[in-house]
Tab-separated table of C-alpha atoms in Angstrom:
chain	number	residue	atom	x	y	z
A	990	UNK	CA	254.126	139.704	169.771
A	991	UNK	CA	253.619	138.920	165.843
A	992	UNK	CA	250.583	139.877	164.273
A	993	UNK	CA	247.832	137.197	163.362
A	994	UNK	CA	247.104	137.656	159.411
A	995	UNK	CA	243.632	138.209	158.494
A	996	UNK	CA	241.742	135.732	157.088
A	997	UNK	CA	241.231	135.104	153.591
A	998	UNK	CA	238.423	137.468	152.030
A	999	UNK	CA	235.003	135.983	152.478
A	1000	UNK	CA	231.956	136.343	150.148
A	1001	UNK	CA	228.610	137.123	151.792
A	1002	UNK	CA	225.601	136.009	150.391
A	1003	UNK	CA	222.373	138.109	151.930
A	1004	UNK	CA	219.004	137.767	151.248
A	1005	UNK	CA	217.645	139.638	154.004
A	1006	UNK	CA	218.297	143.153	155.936
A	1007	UNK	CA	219.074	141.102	159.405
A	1008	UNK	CA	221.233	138.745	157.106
A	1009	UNK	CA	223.299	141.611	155.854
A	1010	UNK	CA	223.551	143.608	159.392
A	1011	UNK	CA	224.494	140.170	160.555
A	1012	UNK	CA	227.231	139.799	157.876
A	1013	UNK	CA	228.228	143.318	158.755
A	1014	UNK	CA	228.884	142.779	162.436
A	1015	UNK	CA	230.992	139.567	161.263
A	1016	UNK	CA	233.696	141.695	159.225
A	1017	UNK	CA	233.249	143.978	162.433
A	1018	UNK	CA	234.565	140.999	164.668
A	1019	UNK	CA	237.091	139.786	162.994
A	1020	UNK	CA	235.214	136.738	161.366
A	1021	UNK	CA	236.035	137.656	157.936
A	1022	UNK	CA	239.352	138.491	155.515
A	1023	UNK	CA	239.822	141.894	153.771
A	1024	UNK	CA	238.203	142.257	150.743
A	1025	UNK	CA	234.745	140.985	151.955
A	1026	UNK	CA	232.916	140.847	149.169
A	1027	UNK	CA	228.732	141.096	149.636
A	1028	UNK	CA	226.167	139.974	146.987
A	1029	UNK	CA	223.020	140.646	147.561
A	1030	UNK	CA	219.382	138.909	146.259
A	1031	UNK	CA	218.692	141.012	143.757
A	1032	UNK	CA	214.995	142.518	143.493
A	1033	UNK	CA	215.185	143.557	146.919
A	1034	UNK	CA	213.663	146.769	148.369
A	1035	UNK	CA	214.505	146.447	152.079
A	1036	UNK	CA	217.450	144.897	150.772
A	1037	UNK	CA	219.288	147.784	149.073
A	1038	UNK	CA	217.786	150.198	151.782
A	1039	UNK	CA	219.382	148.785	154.012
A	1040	UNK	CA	222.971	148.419	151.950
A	1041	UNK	CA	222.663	152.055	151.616
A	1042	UNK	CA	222.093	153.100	155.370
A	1043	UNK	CA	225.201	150.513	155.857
A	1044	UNK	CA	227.307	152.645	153.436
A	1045	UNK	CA	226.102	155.846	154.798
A	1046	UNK	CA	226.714	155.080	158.483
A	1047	UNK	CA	230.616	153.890	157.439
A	1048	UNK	CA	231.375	150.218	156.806
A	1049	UNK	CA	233.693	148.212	159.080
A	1050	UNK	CA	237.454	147.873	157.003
A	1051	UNK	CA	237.883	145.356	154.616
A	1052	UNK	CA	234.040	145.189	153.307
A	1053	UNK	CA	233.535	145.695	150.057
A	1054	UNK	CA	230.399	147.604	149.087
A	1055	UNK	CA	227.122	145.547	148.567
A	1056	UNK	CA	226.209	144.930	145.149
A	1057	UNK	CA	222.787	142.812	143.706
A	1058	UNK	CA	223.044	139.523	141.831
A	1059	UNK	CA	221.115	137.679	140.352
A	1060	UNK	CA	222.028	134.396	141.563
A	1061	UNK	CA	223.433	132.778	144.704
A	1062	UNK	CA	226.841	133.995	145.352
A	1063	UNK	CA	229.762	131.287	144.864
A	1064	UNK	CA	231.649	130.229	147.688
A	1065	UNK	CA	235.340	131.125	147.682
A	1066	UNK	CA	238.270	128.816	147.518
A	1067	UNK	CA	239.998	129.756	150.456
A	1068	UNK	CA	237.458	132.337	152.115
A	1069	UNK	CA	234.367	131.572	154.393
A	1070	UNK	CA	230.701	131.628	152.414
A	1071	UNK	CA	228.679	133.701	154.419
A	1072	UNK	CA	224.885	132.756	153.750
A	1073	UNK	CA	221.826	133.048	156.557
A	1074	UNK	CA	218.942	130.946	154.571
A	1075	UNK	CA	220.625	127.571	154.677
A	1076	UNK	CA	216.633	126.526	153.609
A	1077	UNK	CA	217.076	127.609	150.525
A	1078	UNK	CA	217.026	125.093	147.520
A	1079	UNK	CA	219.053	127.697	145.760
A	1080	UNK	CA	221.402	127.905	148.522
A	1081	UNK	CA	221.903	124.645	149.447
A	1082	UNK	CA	222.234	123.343	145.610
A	1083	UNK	CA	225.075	125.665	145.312
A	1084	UNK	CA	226.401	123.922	149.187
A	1085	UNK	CA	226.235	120.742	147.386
A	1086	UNK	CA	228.319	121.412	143.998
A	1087	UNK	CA	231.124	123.667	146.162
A	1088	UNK	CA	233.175	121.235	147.491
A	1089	UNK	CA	234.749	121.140	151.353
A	1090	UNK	CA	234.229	125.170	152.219
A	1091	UNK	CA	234.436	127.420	155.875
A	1092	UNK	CA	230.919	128.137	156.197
A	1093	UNK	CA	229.678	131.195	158.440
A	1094	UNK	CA	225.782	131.143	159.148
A	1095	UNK	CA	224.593	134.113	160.265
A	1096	UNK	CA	221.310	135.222	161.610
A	1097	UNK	CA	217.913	134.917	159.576
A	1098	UNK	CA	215.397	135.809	162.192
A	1099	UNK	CA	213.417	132.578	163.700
A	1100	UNK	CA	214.711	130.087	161.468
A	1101	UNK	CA	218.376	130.312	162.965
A	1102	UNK	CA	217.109	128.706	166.194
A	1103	UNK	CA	215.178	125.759	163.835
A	1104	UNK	CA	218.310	125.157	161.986
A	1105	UNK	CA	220.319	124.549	164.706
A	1106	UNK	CA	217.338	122.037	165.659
A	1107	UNK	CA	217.296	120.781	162.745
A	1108	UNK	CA	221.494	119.708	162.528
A	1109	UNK	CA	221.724	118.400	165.984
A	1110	UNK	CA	218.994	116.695	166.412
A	1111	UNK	CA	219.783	112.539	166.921
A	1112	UNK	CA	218.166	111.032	163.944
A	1113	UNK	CA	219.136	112.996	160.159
A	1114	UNK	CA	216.415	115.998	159.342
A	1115	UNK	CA	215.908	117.428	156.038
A	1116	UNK	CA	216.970	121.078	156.463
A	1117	UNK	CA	213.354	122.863	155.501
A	1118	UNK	CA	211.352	125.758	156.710
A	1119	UNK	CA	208.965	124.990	159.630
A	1120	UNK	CA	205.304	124.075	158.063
A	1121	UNK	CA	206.995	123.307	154.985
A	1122	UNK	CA	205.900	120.472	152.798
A	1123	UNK	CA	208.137	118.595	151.305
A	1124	UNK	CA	208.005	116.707	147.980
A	1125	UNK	CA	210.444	113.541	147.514
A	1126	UNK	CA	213.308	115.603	145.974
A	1127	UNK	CA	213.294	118.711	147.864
A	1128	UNK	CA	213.705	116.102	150.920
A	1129	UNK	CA	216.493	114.455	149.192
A	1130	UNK	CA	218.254	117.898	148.811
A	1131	UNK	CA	217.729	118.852	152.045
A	1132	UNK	CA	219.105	115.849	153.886
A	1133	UNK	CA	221.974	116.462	151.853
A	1134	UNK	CA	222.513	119.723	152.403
A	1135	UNK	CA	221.894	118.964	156.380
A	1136	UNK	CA	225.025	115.875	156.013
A	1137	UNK	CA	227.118	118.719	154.471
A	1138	UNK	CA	226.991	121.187	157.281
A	1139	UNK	CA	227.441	118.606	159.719
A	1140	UNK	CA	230.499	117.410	158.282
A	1141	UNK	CA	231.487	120.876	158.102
A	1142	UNK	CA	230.709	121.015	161.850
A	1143	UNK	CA	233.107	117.625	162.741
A	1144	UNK	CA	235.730	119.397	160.270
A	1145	UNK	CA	235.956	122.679	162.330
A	1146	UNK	CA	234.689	124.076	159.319
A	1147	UNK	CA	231.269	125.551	160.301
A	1148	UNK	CA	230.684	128.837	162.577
A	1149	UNK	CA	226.943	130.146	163.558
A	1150	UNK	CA	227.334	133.751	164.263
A	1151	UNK	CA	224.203	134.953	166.384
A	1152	UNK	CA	222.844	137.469	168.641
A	1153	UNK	CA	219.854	135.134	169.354
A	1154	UNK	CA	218.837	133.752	172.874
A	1155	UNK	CA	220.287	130.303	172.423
A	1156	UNK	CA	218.866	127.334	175.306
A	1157	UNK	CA	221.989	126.228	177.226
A	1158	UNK	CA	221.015	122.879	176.011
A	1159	UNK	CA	220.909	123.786	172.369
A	1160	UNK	CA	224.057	125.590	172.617
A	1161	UNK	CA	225.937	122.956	174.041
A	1162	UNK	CA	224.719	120.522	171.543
A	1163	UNK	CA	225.989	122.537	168.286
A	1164	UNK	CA	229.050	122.792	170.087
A	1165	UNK	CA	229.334	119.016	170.653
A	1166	UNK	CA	228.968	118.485	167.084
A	1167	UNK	CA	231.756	120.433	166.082
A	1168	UNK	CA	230.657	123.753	165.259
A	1169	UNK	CA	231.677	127.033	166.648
A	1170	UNK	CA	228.941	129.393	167.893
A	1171	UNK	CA	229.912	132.884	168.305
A	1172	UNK	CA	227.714	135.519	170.296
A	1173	UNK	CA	227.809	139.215	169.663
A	1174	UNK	CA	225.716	142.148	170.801
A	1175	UNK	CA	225.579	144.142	167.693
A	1176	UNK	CA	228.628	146.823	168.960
A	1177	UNK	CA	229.462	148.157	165.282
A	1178	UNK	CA	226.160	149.693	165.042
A	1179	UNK	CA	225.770	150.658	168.310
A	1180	UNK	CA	229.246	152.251	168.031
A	1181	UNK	CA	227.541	154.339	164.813
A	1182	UNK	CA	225.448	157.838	165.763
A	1183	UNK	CA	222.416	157.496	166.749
A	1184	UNK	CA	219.009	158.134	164.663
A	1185	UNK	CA	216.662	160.416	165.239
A	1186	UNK	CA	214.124	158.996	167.360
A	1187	UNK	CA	210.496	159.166	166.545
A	1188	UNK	CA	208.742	162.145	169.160
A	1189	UNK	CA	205.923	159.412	170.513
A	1190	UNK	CA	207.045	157.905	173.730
A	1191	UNK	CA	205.393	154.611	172.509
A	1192	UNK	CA	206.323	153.025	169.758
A	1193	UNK	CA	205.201	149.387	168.659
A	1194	UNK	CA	206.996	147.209	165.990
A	1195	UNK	CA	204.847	145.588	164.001
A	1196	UNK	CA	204.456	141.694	163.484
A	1197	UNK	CA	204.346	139.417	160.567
A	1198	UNK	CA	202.092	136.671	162.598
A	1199	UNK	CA	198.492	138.114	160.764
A	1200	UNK	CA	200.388	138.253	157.466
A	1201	UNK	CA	201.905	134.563	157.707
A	1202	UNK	CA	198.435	133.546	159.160
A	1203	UNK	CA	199.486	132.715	162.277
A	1204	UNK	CA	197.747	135.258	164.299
A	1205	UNK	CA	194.323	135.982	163.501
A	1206	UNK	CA	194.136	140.148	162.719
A	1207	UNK	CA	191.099	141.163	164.289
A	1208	UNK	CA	192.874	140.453	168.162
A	1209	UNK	CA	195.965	141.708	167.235
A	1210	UNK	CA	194.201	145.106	165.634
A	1211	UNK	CA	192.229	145.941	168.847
A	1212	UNK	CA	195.140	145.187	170.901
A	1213	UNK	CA	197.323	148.520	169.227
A	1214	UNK	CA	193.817	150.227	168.755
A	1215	UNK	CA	193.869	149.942	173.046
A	1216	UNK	CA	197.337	151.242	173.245
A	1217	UNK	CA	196.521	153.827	171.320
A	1218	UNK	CA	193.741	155.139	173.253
A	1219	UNK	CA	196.237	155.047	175.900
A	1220	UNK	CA	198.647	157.372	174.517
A	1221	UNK	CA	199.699	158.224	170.636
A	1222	UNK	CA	201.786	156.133	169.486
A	1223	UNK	CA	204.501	155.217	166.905
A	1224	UNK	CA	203.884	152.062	164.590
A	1225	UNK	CA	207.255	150.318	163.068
A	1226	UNK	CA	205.389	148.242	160.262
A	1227	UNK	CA	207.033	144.766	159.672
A	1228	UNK	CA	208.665	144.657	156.450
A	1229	UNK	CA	206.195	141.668	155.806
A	1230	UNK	CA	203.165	143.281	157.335
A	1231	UNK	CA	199.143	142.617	156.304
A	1232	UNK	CA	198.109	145.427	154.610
A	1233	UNK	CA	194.525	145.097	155.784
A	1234	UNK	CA	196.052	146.110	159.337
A	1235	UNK	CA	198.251	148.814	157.944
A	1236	UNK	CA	195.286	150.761	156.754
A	1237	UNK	CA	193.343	150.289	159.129
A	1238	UNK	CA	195.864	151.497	161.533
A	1239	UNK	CA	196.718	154.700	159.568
A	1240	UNK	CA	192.983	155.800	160.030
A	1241	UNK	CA	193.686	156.284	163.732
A	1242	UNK	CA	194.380	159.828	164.376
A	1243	UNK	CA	196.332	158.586	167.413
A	1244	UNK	CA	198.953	156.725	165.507
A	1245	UNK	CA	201.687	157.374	163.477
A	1246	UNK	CA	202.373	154.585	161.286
A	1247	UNK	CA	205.800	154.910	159.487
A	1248	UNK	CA	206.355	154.633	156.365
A	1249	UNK	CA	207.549	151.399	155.134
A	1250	UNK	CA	211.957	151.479	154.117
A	1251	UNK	CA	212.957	147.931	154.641
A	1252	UNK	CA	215.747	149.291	157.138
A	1253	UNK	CA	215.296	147.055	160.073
A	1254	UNK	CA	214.154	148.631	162.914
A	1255	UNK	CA	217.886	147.711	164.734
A	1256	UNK	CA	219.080	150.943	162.826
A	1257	UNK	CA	216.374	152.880	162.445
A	1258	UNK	CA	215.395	152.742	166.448
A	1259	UNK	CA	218.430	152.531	167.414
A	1260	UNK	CA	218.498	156.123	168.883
A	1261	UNK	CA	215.850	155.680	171.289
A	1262	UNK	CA	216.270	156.803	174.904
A	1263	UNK	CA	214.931	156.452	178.298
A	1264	UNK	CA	211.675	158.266	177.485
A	1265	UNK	CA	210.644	155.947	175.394
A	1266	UNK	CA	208.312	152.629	175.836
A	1267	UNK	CA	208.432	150.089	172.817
A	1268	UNK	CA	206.171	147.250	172.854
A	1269	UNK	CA	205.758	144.204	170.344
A	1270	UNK	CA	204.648	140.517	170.112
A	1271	UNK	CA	207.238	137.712	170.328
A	1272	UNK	CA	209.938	138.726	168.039
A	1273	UNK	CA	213.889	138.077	167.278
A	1274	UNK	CA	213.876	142.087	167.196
A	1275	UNK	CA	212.741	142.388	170.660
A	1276	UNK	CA	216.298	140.357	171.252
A	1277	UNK	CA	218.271	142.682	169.411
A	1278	UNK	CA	216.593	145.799	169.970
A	1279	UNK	CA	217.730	145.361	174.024
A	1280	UNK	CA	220.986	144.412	172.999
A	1281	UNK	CA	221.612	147.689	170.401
A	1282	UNK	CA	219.592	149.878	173.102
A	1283	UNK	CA	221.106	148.821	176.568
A	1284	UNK	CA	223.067	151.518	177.456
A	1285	UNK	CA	220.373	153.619	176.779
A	1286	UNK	CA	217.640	152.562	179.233
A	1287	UNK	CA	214.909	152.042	176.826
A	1288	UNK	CA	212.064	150.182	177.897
A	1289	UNK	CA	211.306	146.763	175.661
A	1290	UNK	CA	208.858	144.931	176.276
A	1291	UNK	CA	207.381	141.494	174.511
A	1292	UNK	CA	204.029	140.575	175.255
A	1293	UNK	CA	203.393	137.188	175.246
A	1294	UNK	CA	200.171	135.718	172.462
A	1295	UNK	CA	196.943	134.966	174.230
A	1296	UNK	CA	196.047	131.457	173.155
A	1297	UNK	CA	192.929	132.672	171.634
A	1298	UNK	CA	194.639	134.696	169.139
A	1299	UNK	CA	196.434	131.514	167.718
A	1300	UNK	CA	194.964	130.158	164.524
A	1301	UNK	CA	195.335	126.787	163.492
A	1302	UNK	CA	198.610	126.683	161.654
A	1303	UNK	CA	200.441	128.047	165.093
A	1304	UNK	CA	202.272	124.470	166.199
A	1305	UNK	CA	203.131	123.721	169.343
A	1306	UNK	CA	206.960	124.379	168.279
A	1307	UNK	CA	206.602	127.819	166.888
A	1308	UNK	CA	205.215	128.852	170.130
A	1309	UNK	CA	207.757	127.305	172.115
A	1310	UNK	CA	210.363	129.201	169.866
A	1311	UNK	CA	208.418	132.397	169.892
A	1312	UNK	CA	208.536	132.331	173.985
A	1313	UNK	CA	212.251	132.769	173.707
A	1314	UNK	CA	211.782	136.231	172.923
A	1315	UNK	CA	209.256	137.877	175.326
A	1316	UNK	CA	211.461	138.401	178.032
A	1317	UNK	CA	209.032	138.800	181.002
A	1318	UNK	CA	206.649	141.009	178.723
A	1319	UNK	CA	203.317	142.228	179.531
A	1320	UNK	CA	200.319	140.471	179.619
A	1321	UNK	CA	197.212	141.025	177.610
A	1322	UNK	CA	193.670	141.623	179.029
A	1323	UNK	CA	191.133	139.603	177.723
């Protein structure tokens, strides 16, 4: 049987830890050529902690290591683009002035589910972060950028590579516009050796909901304040986390917050084990956490948002979205 040739080398652009794990598991499957090269947004903490975990655990063949830039990586001529933020003006300037390309969007948290909204939904969308506001030529630019990856999509040219709880319905509209959707369950890093798992039994990830003002913080404080008088516990801090609630927190003799890498907490928990309990609100890591962690019997749980903790600029639609990730989570007393 002859041998399928690799594709042509791909460039990744990440801006985000998740983006570049994402981007990671792509050269694992196949996805991309040899010779991956991987820019990353320069100015990144989490960013280049993360790179150098990657490195240390022992990249897939044919990536190149990370390196920062400056700017938005170009696309190449023959090779896939590899971006996760198609909101970005930056990003989707540089869509625009590329030409015909083989796109690869990988995952970017929350916002992967919107964009996929966003392309297949009946009448034309600017592609924009939820909440966002929109002047006159940021809309311009992202309706174009939105017609561009839906040609893609009719060309054969566009592939959404996710590990993301995608409705049926959703699914089998990106599909009927042309684009590919490939699923994976993270086995490159769970094919690594394991971390070192913290010695709590409980550990809670942390949420960016109080930070983006979603969530109001004095709920979501007494809620790990009651697990901790529970049990001690171990507190994964979201890389965007309010800092009011992180110091608060660390005054608890009961709880162990950690200290902040950037690493997402895919590799840095992934060496949990049956002992252990984590908890967290609605979160894409709660998704990929049970995916890294399934053979090892961990307990995840989300716990779904009382409404009362809600603050105004929660719509309808983020909540909706959010829901896709409890997963028959606890409830909270109130």
């Amino acid at each position: 049987m002859p041998i399928s040739p690799l594709p042509p080398p791909a460039v990744v652009w990440a801006e985000s830890p998740l983006q570049l794990l994402s981007a990671v598991e792509a050269q694992h499957a196949g996805l991309l050529g040899d010779g991956t090269e991987v820019a990353l947004r320069a100015g990144s903490q989490s960013l280049a902690a993360t790179a150098e975990e990657v490195l240390r655990l022992g990249m897939p063949p044919g990536l190149c290591p990370p390196a920062p830039a400056s700017r938005v990586a170009r696309p190449p001529r023959d090779g896939r683009w590899v971006i996760g933020d198609a909101f970005s003006g930056a990003v989707q300037r540089r869509l625009l002035s590329s030409g015909g390309r083989r796109l690869l969007v990988v995952d970017d948290g929350l916002a992967t589910i919107h964009l996929l909204e966003l392309l297949t939904a009946p009448a034309p969308r600017p592609l924009a972060r939820a909440r966002a506001r929109l002047g006159v030529p940021r809309r311009a630019l992202g309706l174009a950028a939105a017609a561009r990856l839906r040609a893609a999509a009719r060309a054969g040219a566009l592939t959404v590579f996710t590990a993301l709880p995608i409705p049926a319905e959703l699914h089998a509209a990106v599909e009927a516009l042309g684009a590919r959707l490939v699923c994976h369950d993270f086995p490159w890093l769970r094919g690594r050796p394991a971390a070192p798992p913290p010695s709590q039994r409980l550990v809670v990830l942390g949420s960016s909901l109080v930070h983006n003002g979603l969530v109001h913080r004095r709920p979501y404080l007494e809620w790990v304040l009651a697990l901790a008088d529970t049990e001690p516990l171990a507190y994964r801090p979201h890389r965007r986390e309010c800092p009011e609630v992180l110091a608060e927190l660390r005054r608890h003799p009961r709880i162990m917050v950690a200290e902040p890498t950037g690493v997402p907490v895919e590799i840095s928990l992934r060496g949990l084990t049956a002992e252990h309990w984590v908890v967290s609100l609605p979160s894409t890591a709660l998704t990929s956490l049970r995916l890294v962690l399934r053979a090892a019997g961990t307990t995840i749980e989300g716990v779904p948002v009382p409404a009362d903790w809600w603050t105004a600029d929660a719509d309808p639609e983020l909540r909706a979205h959010l829901s896709l990730f409890v997963g028959g989570g606890l409830e909270i007393a109130t």
